[in-house]
XYZ file of C-alpha atoms in Angstrom:
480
model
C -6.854 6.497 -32.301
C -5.221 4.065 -29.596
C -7.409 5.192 -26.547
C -5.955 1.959 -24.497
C -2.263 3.250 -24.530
C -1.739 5.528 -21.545
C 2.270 6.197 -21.974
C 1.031 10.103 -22.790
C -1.469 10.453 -19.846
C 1.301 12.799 -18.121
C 2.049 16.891 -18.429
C 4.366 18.214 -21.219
C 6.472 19.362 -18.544
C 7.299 15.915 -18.071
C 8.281 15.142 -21.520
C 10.316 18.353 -21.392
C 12.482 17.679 -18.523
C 12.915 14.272 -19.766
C 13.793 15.886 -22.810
C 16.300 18.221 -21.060
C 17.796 15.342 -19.094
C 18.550 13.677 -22.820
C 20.358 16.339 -24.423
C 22.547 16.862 -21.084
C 23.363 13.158 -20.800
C 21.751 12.610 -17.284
C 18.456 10.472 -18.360
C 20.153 7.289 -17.160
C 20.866 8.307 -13.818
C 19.113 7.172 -10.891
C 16.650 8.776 -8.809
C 14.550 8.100 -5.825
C 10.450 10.026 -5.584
C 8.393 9.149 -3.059
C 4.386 9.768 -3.363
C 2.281 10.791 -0.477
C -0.229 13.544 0.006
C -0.357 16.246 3.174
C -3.593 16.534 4.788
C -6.217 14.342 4.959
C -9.430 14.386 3.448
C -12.979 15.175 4.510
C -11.370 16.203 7.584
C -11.006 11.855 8.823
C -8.266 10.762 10.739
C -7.130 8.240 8.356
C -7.043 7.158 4.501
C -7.433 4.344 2.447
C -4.648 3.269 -0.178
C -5.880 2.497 -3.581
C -5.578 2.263 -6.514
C -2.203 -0.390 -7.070
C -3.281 -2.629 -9.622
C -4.426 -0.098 -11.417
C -0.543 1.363 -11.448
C 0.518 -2.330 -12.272
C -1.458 -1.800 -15.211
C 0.081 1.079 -16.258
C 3.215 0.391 -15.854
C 3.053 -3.203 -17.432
C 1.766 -1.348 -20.772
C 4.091 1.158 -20.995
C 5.688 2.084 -24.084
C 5.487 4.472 -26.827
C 3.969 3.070 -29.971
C 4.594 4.849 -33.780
C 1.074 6.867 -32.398
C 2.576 8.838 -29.957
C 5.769 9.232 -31.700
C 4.558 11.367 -34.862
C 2.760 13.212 -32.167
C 5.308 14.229 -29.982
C 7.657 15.015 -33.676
C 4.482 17.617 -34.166
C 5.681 19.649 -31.007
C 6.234 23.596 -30.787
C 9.738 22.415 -29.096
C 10.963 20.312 -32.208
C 12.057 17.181 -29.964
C 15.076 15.837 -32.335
C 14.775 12.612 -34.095
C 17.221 10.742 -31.776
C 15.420 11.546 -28.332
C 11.801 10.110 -30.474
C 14.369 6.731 -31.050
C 15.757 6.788 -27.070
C 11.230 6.870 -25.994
C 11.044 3.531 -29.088
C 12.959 2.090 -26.609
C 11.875 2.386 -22.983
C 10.174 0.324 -20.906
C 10.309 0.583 -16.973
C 13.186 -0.778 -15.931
C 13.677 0.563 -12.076
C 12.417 -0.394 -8.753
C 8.676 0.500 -7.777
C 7.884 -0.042 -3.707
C 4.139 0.403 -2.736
C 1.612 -0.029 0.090
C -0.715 -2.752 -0.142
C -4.028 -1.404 -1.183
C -6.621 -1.552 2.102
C -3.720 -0.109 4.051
C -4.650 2.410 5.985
C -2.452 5.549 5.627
C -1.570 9.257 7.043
C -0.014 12.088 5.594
C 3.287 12.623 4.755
C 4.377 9.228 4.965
C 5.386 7.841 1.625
C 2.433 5.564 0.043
C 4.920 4.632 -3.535
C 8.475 5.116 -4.236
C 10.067 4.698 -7.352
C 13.650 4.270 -8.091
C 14.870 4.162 -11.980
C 15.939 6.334 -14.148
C 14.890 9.642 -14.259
C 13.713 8.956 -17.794
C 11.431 6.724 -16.319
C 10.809 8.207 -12.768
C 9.650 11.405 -14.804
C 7.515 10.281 -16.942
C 4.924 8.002 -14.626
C 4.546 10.803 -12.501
C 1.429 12.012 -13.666
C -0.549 9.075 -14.174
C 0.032 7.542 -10.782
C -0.714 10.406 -8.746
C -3.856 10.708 -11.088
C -4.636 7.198 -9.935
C -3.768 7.078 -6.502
C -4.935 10.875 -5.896
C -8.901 9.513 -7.121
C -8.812 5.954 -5.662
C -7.561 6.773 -2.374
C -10.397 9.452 -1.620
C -13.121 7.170 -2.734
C -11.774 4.294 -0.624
C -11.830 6.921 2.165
C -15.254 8.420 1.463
C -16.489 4.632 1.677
C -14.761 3.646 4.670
C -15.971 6.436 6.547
C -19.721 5.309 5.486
C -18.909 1.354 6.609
C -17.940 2.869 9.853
C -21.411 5.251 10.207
C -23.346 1.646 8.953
C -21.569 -1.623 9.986
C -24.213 -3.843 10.026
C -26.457 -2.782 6.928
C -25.488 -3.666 2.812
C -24.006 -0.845 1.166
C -24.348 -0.118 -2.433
C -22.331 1.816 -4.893
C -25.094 3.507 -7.231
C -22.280 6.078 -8.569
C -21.979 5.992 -12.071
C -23.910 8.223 -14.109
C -22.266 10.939 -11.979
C -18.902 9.756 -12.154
C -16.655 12.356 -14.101
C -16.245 9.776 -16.938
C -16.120 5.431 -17.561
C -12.781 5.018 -15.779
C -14.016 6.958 -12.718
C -16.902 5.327 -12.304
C -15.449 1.509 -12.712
C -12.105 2.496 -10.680
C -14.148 3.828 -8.041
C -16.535 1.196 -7.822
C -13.272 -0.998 -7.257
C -12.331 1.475 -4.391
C -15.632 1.761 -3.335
C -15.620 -2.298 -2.543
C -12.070 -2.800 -1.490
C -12.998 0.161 1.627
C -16.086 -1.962 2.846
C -18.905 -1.463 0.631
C -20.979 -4.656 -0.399
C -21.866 -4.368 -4.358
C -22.191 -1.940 -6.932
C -24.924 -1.013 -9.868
C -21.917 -0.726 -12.589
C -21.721 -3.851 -14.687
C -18.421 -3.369 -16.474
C -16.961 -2.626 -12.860
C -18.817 -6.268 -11.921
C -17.651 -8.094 -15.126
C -14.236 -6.949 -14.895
C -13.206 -7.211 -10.640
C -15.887 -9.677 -9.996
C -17.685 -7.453 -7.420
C -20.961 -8.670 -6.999
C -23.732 -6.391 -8.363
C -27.207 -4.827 -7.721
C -30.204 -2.971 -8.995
C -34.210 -2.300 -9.457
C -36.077 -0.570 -11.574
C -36.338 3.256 -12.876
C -39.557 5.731 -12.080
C -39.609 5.454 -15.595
C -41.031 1.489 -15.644
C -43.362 2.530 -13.711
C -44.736 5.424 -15.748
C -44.568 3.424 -18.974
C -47.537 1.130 -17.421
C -51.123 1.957 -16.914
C -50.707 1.502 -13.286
C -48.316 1.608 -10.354
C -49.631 -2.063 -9.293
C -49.408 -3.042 -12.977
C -46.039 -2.225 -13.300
C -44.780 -4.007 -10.057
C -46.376 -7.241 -11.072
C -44.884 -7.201 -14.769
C -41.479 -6.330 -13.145
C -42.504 -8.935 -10.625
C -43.310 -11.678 -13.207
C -39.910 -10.897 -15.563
C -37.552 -11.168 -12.537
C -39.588 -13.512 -9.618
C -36.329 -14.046 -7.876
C -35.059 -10.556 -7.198
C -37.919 -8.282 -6.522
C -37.070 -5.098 -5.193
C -39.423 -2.322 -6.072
C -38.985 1.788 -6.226
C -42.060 2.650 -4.261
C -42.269 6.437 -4.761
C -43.183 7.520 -8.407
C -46.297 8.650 -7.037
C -47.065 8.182 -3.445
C -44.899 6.332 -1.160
C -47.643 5.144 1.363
C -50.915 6.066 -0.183
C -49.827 3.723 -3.746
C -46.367 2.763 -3.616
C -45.576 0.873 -0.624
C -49.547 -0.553 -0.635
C -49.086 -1.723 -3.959
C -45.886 -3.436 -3.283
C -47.515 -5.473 -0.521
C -50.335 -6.464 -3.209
C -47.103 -7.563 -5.503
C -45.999 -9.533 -2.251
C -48.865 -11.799 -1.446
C -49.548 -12.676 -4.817
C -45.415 -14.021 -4.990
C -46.077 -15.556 -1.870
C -49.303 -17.886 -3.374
C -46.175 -18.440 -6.446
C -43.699 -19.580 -3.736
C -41.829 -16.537 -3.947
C -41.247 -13.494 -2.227
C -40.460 -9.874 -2.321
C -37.085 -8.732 -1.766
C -37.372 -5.638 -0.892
C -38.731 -1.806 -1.552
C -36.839 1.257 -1.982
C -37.096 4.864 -1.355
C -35.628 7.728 -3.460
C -37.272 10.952 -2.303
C -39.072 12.474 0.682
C -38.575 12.772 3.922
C -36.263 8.841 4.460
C -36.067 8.814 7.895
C -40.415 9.294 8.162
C -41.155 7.241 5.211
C -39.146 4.702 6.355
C -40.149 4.221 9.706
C -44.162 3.986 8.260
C -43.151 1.653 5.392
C -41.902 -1.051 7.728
C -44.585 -0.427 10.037
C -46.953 -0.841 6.925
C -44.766 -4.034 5.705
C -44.561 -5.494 9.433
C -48.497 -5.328 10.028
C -48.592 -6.682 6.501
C -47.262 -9.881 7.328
C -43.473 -9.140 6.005
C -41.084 -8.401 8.238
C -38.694 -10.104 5.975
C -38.520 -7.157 3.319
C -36.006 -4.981 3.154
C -35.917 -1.054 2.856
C -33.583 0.128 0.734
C -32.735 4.178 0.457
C -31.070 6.253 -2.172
C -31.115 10.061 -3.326
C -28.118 11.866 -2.301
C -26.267 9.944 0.481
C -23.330 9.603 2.398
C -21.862 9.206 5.799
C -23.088 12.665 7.213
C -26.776 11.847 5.710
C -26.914 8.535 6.428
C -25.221 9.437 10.300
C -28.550 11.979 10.512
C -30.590 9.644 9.374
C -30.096 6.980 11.563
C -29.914 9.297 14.667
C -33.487 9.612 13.530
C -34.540 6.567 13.450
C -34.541 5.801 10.227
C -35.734 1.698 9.561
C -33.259 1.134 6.485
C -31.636 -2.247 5.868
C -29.617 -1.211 2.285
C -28.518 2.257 1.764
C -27.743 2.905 -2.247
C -24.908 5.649 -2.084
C -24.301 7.734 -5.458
C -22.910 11.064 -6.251
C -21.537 11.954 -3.365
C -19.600 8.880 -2.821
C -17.879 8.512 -6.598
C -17.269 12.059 -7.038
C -15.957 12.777 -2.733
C -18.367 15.422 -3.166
C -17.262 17.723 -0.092
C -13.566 17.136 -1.225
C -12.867 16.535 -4.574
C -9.146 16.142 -4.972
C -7.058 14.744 -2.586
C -3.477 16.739 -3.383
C -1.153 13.824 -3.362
C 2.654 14.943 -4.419
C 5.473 13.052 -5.948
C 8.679 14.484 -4.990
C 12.010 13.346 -5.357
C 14.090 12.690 -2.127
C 17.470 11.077 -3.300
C 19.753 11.004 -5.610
C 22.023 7.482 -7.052
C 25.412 7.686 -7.139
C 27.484 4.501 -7.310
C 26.278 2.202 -4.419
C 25.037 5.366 -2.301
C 22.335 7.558 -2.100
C 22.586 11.519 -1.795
C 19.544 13.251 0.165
C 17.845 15.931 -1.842
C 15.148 18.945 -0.358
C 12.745 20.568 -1.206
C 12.733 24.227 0.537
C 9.308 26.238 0.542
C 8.276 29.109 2.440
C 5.041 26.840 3.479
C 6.623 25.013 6.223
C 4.448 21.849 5.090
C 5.692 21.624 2.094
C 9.485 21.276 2.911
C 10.237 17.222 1.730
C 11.344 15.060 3.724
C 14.924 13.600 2.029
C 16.684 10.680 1.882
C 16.012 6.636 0.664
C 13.585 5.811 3.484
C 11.161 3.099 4.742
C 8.129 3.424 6.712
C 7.058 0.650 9.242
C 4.310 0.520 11.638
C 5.077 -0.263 15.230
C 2.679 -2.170 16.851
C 2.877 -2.335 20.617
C 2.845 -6.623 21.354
C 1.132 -5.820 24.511
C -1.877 -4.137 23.394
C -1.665 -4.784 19.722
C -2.427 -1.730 18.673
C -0.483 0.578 16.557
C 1.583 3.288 18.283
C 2.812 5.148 15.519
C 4.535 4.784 11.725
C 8.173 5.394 12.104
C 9.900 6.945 9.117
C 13.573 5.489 8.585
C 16.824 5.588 6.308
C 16.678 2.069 4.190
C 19.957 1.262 5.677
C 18.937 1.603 9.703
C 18.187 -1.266 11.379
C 14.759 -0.770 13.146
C 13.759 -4.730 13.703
C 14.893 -6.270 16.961
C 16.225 -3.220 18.631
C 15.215 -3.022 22.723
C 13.448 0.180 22.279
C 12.290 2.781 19.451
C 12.015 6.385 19.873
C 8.924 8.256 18.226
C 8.594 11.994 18.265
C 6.685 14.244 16.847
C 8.431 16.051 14.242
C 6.606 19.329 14.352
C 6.724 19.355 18.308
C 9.666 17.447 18.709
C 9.544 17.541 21.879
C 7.355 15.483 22.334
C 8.097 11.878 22.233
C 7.543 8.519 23.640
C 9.426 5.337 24.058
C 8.091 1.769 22.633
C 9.742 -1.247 23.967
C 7.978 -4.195 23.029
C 7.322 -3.943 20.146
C 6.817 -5.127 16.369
C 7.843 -3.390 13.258
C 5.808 -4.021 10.238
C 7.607 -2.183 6.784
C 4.236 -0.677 4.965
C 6.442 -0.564 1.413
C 6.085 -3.959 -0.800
C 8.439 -4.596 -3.258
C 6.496 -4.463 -6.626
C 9.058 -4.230 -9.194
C 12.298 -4.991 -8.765
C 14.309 -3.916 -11.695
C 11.945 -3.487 -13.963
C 10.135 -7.125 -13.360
C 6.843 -7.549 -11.657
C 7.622 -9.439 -8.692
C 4.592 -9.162 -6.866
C 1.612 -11.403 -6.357
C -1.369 -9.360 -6.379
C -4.183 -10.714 -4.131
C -7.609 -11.174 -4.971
C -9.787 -8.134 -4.609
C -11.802 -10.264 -2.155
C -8.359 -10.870 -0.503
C -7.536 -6.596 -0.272
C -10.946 -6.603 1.114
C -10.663 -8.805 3.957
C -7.107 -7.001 4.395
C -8.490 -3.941 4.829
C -11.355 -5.514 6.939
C -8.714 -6.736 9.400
C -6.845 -3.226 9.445
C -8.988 -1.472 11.907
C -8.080 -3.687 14.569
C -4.728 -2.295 14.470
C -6.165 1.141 15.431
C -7.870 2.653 18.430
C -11.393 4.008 18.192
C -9.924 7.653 18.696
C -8.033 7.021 15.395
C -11.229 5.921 13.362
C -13.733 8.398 15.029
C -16.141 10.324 12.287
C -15.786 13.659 14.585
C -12.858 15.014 15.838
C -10.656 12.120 15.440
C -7.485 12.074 17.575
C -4.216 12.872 15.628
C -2.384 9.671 14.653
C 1.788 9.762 15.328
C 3.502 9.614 11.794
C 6.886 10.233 13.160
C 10.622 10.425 11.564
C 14.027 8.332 13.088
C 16.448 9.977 14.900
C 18.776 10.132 11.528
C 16.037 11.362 8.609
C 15.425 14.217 11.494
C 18.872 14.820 11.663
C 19.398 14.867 7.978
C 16.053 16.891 7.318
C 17.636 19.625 9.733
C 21.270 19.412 7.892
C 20.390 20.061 4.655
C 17.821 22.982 5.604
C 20.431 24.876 7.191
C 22.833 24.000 4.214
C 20.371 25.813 1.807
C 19.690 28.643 4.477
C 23.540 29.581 4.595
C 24.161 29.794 0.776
């Protein structure tokens, strides 16, 4: 079994309609979806976009081989011979816009748009918003911790919780791009170059007669990178004791000792002895690293405590966005192709949130020149001029009446060109490059934005003409 091809990692339905489209002759023409998702998670006033190159991938190995073929001839719904030959042949063949990944991103804007044929369009559906959906909340969930802990290293320690291998590599990816520093996954390190990190187990330390015993074996195997778990037993009666033991005797060897780190117990009280311990010691030099259940709201506690940690090692509750596990992205379609034109489509729900937004659009971010800091994203037809204009109009379109007038300003369009009929035209940077991207983004933001409690609402607002066009074709629907 190919496990490497994804070109089924989508729902039936989607083979279905695709189907459908085939036997009524409309599988060639064009549509425009947009992806984007509606409320934010862990209740932060921003997100993080991931998860691009690993679309690029998918899309740059998509095909169906013989393998998926004879499965999809096995089908309850008897899929004739000739629509099997039409899926031998495709290959992506539209246009595929995209944030860059590090952006940071609000709801309802769109985050990708794809426009191809709705034999393509259909079919991708699935896997990117499985892609996007995951990445983007563990670039979040990661950015939020940078934010609680800019000065100390952050490490991903995720992966044996991870629901699965691509989780727990992807998200490592995530994890790094949002701000952390290194991560204990070695595939994740081999294949994305993101430097990596790790100690020892309890269980090295039970395999040896003694605590001390064991840190000077592990000490003598690895002289250049001791960092030892200090709380199989007792933290500060044995543990932290024996690591100091470990310490002089490197320091006689020209060495030193890393650093210790604690997995249990009370962090903030353990900590705050240890380095007292280390300090009087003669090693102020060591570093304390925590793990066991973190993340921002922990760590946040922690801290306000007075915690004396230098690393924190962050696990489950980053990789698997423990307190919200699913982010809800949606991939609507908003347009449809018709000669050189395009023809807004709507969605109509009795949740007023869920009602799309319609039409071929672009979404820019207007930067005021004289602060330069972001006003608001401005939602606009492709064909309206937004550049150069002497002032833009932003209102809110729930309240719309409120609204507010930008003069000097600078429009940046979020949406890259990635593939432009059907051809990979974009460079993809280095991830160290998406880092240092997303690094840069916050400056673009005020503090209320970025906040961990409370944050202030950030403007994602709509031109004068998708408003207008919104409005049209709800009252269109409403009269029939």
């Amino acid at each position: 079994m190919n496990y490497e091809n994804l070109t089924l990692h989508t729902d039936k339905y989607q083979i279905n309609m695709m189907y459908a489209h085939w036997k009524n002759g409309t599988h060639n023409q064009i549509r425009v979806f947009e992806a984007y998702f509606r409320k934010l998670p862990f209740g932060n006033g921003f997100a993080v976009f991931a998860g691009l190159q690993r679309v690029i991938e998918y899309i740059d190995n998509l095909h169906f081989t013989k393998q998926e073929l004879e499965y999809l001839a096995e089908q309850e719904e008897n899929y004739e011979p000739a629509f099997l030959e039409e899926l031998a042949k495709l290959r992506f063949t539209g246009q595929l816009r995209c944030m860059a990944e590090g952006t940071i991103i609000f709801p309802n804007e769109p985050l990708i748009q794809v426009e191809a044929r709705v034999f393509e369009a259909q079919l991708i559906e699935t896997a990117i918003l499985n892609f996007i959906n995951y990445q983007i909340l563990i670039a979040t969930k990661a950015a939020r911790i940078r934010l609680i802990a800019p000065n100390e290293t952050l490490l991903e320690f995720g992966t044996r919780r991870a629901q699965e291998a691509d989780a727990a590599v992807w998200g490592a990816r995530a994890a790094y791009l949002a701000g952390f520093d290194a991560t204990s996954n070695m595939r994740a390190g081999m294949l994305f170059k993101i430097p990596t990190k790790g100690t020892h187990a309890h269980s090295w330390v039970q395999d040896h007669a003694t605590e001390e015993e064991a840190f000077e074996k592990f000490a003598k195997a690895l002289p250049e990178n001791v960092v030892l778990l200090v709380d199989t037993y007792d933290t500060l009666k044995s543990g932290v004791p024996n690591a100091i033991k470990v310490g002089e005797k490197l320091r006689k060897e020209g060495k030193q000792l890393k650093g210790i780190r604690l997995d249990s117990g009370d962090i903030a009280y353990l900590s705050r002895k240890a380095r007292k311990m280390l300090d009087d010691a003669g090693f102020p030099e060591v570093a304390i690293i925590a793990s066991n259940d973190l993340d921002e709201n922990v760590i946040f506690n922690l801290k306000m405590q007075g915690a004396q940690i230098d690393t924190w090692g962050v696990g489950t509750k980053l990789i698997t966005a423990e307190d919200n596990p699913a982010l809800g992205g949606v991939y609507k379609v908003v347009a449809k192709k018709e000669e050189d034109h395009y023809i807004p489509t709507i969605k109509i729900s009795g949740n007023p949130e869920k009602i799309t937004t319609p039409g071929n659009k672009r979404v820019y971010r207007v930067i005021n020149k004289d602060t330069g800091k972001a006003e608001g994203d401005y939602i606009a037809m492709a064909e309206e001029q937004v550049h150069g204009l002497p002032r833009i109009m932003l209102f809110d379109p729930v309240h719309v009446y409120l609204h507010k007038f930008v003069e000097n300003y600078e429009a940046i369009e979020l949406l890259q060109t990635i593939y432009e009929d059907g051809v990979l035209v974009y460079q993809s940077p280095t991830l160290e490059e998406t880092k240092e991207y997303h690094k840069q983004q916050y400056q673009l933001f005020w503090d209320e934005y970025l906040r961990k409690l409370n944050p202030e609402r950030y403007p994602v607002d709509l031109s004068q003409l998708v408003w207008d066009t919104k409005m049209n074709l709800i009252s269109q629907h409403k009269q029939k």
